[in-house]
Short mmCIF file of C-alpha atoms in Angstrom, two decimals:
data_model
loop_
_atom_site.label_atom_id
_atom_site.label_comp_id
_atom_site.label_asym_id
_atom_site.label_seq_id
_atom_site.Cartn_x
_atom_site.Cartn_y
_atom_site.Cartn_z
CA PHE B 186 0.10 0.00 0.03
CA HIS B 187 1.56 3.43 -0.89
CA GLN B 188 0.34 6.87 -0.69
CA PRO B 189 -0.30 8.19 -4.41
CA ASP B 190 1.25 11.50 -5.72
CA LEU B 191 -2.21 12.69 -6.42
CA ASP B 192 -3.41 15.23 -4.30
CA PRO B 193 -6.64 13.90 -2.67
CA GLU B 194 -8.18 17.48 -2.61
CA SER B 195 -7.67 17.48 -6.49
CA ALA B 196 -9.26 14.07 -6.84
CA PHE B 197 -12.37 14.74 -4.80
CA TYR B 198 -12.68 18.08 -6.88
CA THR B 199 -12.78 16.40 -9.97
CA LEU B 200 -14.96 13.61 -8.54
CA GLY B 201 -17.46 16.33 -7.57
CA GLU B 202 -17.75 17.72 -10.92
CA VAL B 203 -18.59 14.24 -12.00
CA VAL B 204 -21.31 13.82 -9.22
CA GLU B 205 -22.94 17.15 -10.14
CA GLU B 206 -22.89 15.99 -13.70
CA ALA B 207 -24.57 12.60 -13.09
CA GLU B 208 -27.22 14.42 -10.73
CA ALA B 209 -28.04 17.07 -13.48
CA TYR B 210 -28.45 13.97 -15.94
CA ALA B 211 -30.57 11.78 -13.27
CA ALA B 212 -32.88 14.82 -12.53
CA VAL B 213 -34.52 14.48 -16.03
CA PHE B 214 -35.61 11.23 -15.02
CA LYS B 215 -36.52 12.32 -11.81
CA THR B 216 -34.04 9.99 -9.73
CA LYS B 217 -31.86 10.74 -6.85
CA VAL B 218 -28.03 10.16 -7.05
CA THR B 219 -26.54 9.50 -3.88
CA VAL B 220 -22.68 9.22 -3.65
CA SER B 221 -20.29 8.90 -0.53
CA TRP B 222 -16.49 8.18 -0.97
CA ARG B 223 -13.38 8.05 0.99
CA PHE B 224 -9.63 8.22 -0.15
CA GLU B 225 -7.40 5.56 1.23
CA GLY B 226 -4.68 5.31 -1.34
CA ILE B 227 -3.63 2.87 -4.30
CA ALA B 228 -3.30 -0.81 -3.79
CA TYR B 229 -0.76 -2.19 -5.99
CA PHE B 230 -1.51 -5.79 -8.05
CA PRO B 231 1.18 -7.95 -8.95
CA VAL B 232 1.57 -8.84 -12.66
CA TRP B 233 4.03 -10.92 -14.40
CA ALA B 234 4.54 -9.57 -17.97
CA LEU B 235 5.92 -12.15 -20.08
CA GLU B 236 7.22 -11.83 -23.66
CA TYR B 237 8.46 -15.03 -25.71
CA GLN B 238 9.47 -15.63 -29.34
CA TYR B 239 8.16 -18.78 -31.20
CA GLY B 240 8.76 -19.14 -35.10
CA GLY B 241 10.66 -15.97 -35.55
CA ARG B 242 7.59 -13.73 -33.86
CA ARG B 243 6.91 -12.28 -30.74
CA TYR B 244 4.23 -13.20 -28.28
CA ALA B 245 3.05 -11.26 -24.92
CA ALA B 246 1.00 -12.51 -22.02
CA ALA B 247 0.22 -11.27 -18.55
CA VAL B 248 -0.27 -13.43 -15.52
CA ASP B 249 -1.64 -12.73 -12.08
CA ALA B 250 1.59 -13.01 -9.78
CA THR B 251 -0.74 -13.80 -6.86
CA ASP B 252 -2.42 -17.07 -8.22
CA GLY B 253 -0.90 -17.76 -11.66
CA THR B 254 -4.15 -17.00 -13.49
CA VAL B 255 -3.82 -15.81 -17.15
CA ILE B 256 -4.88 -12.33 -17.55
CA GLN B 257 -4.28 -11.88 -21.32
CA MET B 258 -2.24 -13.80 -23.64
CA GLU B 259 -1.13 -14.16 -27.14
CA TYR B 260 -0.38 -17.29 -28.89
CA PRO B 261 0.92 -18.53 -32.38
CA LEU B 262 -1.80 -20.42 -34.49
CA SER B 263 -0.79 -23.40 -36.60
CA ARG B 264 -1.40 -23.62 -40.24
CA ARG B 265 -3.23 -26.98 -39.88
CA GLY B 266 -5.65 -25.31 -37.30
CA ARG B 267 -6.13 -22.23 -39.49
CA ALA B 268 -6.80 -24.57 -42.36
CA GLN B 269 -9.52 -26.52 -40.25
CA ILE B 270 -10.99 -23.16 -39.09
CA ALA B 271 -11.35 -22.27 -42.82
CA ALA B 272 -12.81 -25.44 -43.68
CA PHE B 273 -15.59 -25.09 -40.85
CA ALA B 274 -16.10 -21.70 -42.12
CA ALA B 275 -16.66 -23.13 -45.73
CA THR B 276 -18.88 -26.00 -44.23
CA ALA B 277 -21.08 -23.47 -42.16
CA ALA B 278 -21.86 -21.34 -45.33
CA LEU B 279 -22.41 -24.29 -47.38
CA GLY B 280 -24.68 -25.90 -44.86
CA SER B 281 -26.85 -22.76 -44.61
CA ALA B 282 -27.12 -22.52 -48.13
CA ALA B 283 -28.22 -26.12 -48.56
CA LEU B 284 -30.40 -25.85 -45.43
CA GLY B 285 -32.21 -22.61 -46.79
CA ALA B 286 -32.62 -24.46 -50.51
CA LEU B 287 -34.49 -27.29 -48.71
CA THR B 288 -36.52 -25.04 -46.68
CA ALA B 289 -37.38 -22.98 -49.65
CA LEU B 290 -38.38 -26.18 -51.58
CA TRP B 291 -40.50 -27.49 -48.79
CA ALA B 292 -42.32 -24.20 -48.52
CA GLY B 293 -42.78 -24.34 -52.42
CA LEU B 294 -40.58 -21.73 -53.17
CA ARG B 295 -37.49 -21.30 -55.79
CA PRO B 296 -34.68 -23.34 -54.23
CA GLU B 297 -32.22 -20.40 -55.46
CA LEU B 298 -34.00 -17.93 -52.96
CA GLY B 299 -33.38 -20.26 -50.14
CA THR B 300 -29.90 -20.79 -50.98
CA LEU B 301 -29.17 -17.10 -51.30
CA GLY B 302 -31.16 -16.87 -47.92
CA GLY B 303 -28.77 -19.40 -46.31
CA LEU B 304 -25.85 -17.78 -47.68
CA ILE B 305 -26.84 -14.30 -46.26
CA ALA B 306 -27.76 -15.67 -42.70
CA SER B 307 -24.48 -17.19 -42.53
CA THR B 308 -22.08 -14.36 -43.87
CA GLY B 309 -21.43 -13.15 -40.38
CA ALA B 310 -20.31 -16.23 -38.88
CA ALA B 311 -18.33 -17.26 -41.82
CA LEU B 312 -16.77 -13.95 -42.14
CA ARG B 313 -15.65 -14.09 -38.37
CA LEU B 314 -14.22 -17.57 -38.79
CA ALA B 315 -12.29 -16.61 -42.05
CA ALA B 316 -10.82 -13.58 -40.24
CA PHE B 317 -9.73 -16.06 -37.25
CA ALA B 318 -8.34 -18.38 -39.98
CA ALA B 319 -6.33 -15.69 -41.74
CA ALA B 320 -4.71 -14.48 -38.49
CA ARG B 321 -1.36 -15.64 -37.49
CA ARG B 322 -1.81 -15.38 -33.67
CA GLY B 323 -4.85 -15.93 -31.44
CA ARG B 324 -5.63 -13.77 -28.45
CA TYR B 325 -6.94 -14.59 -25.17
CA LYS B 326 -8.58 -12.31 -22.56
CA ALA B 327 -9.60 -13.48 -18.99
CA GLU B 328 -13.12 -12.51 -17.83
CA ALA B 329 -13.28 -10.38 -14.71
CA LYS B 330 -13.23 -11.93 -11.36
CA LEU B 331 -15.15 -10.27 -8.95
#
């Protein structure tokens, strides 16, 4: 625990301005804002910052030094894994197109319309998967622990 360099009076003044703005905004909705605070200091949190090299590329990670939890990291994606993801994206798009064609045929519509609808419906997922397949590095970010 360390006393910060920021003057507590300055911090309270800035916080007071924010609270006044929040109160003015909340008044429009006839809502009361109640705020109480106290200044104690800053607690430092130990984090290990790691950097490693693999296949000629640099990757980074941040690890919680208290319990070893990975906070965020970058990692290499293999060619095989990226090819599998690209194949999955193509399969998802073609499967959606086929399902759309069958549904249109069942409903008495032209199968081409169903195919087009299936392709349009799967475009977002297919593009997301294709972008991931094109990337050379993966990224992980831990969910917040409360």
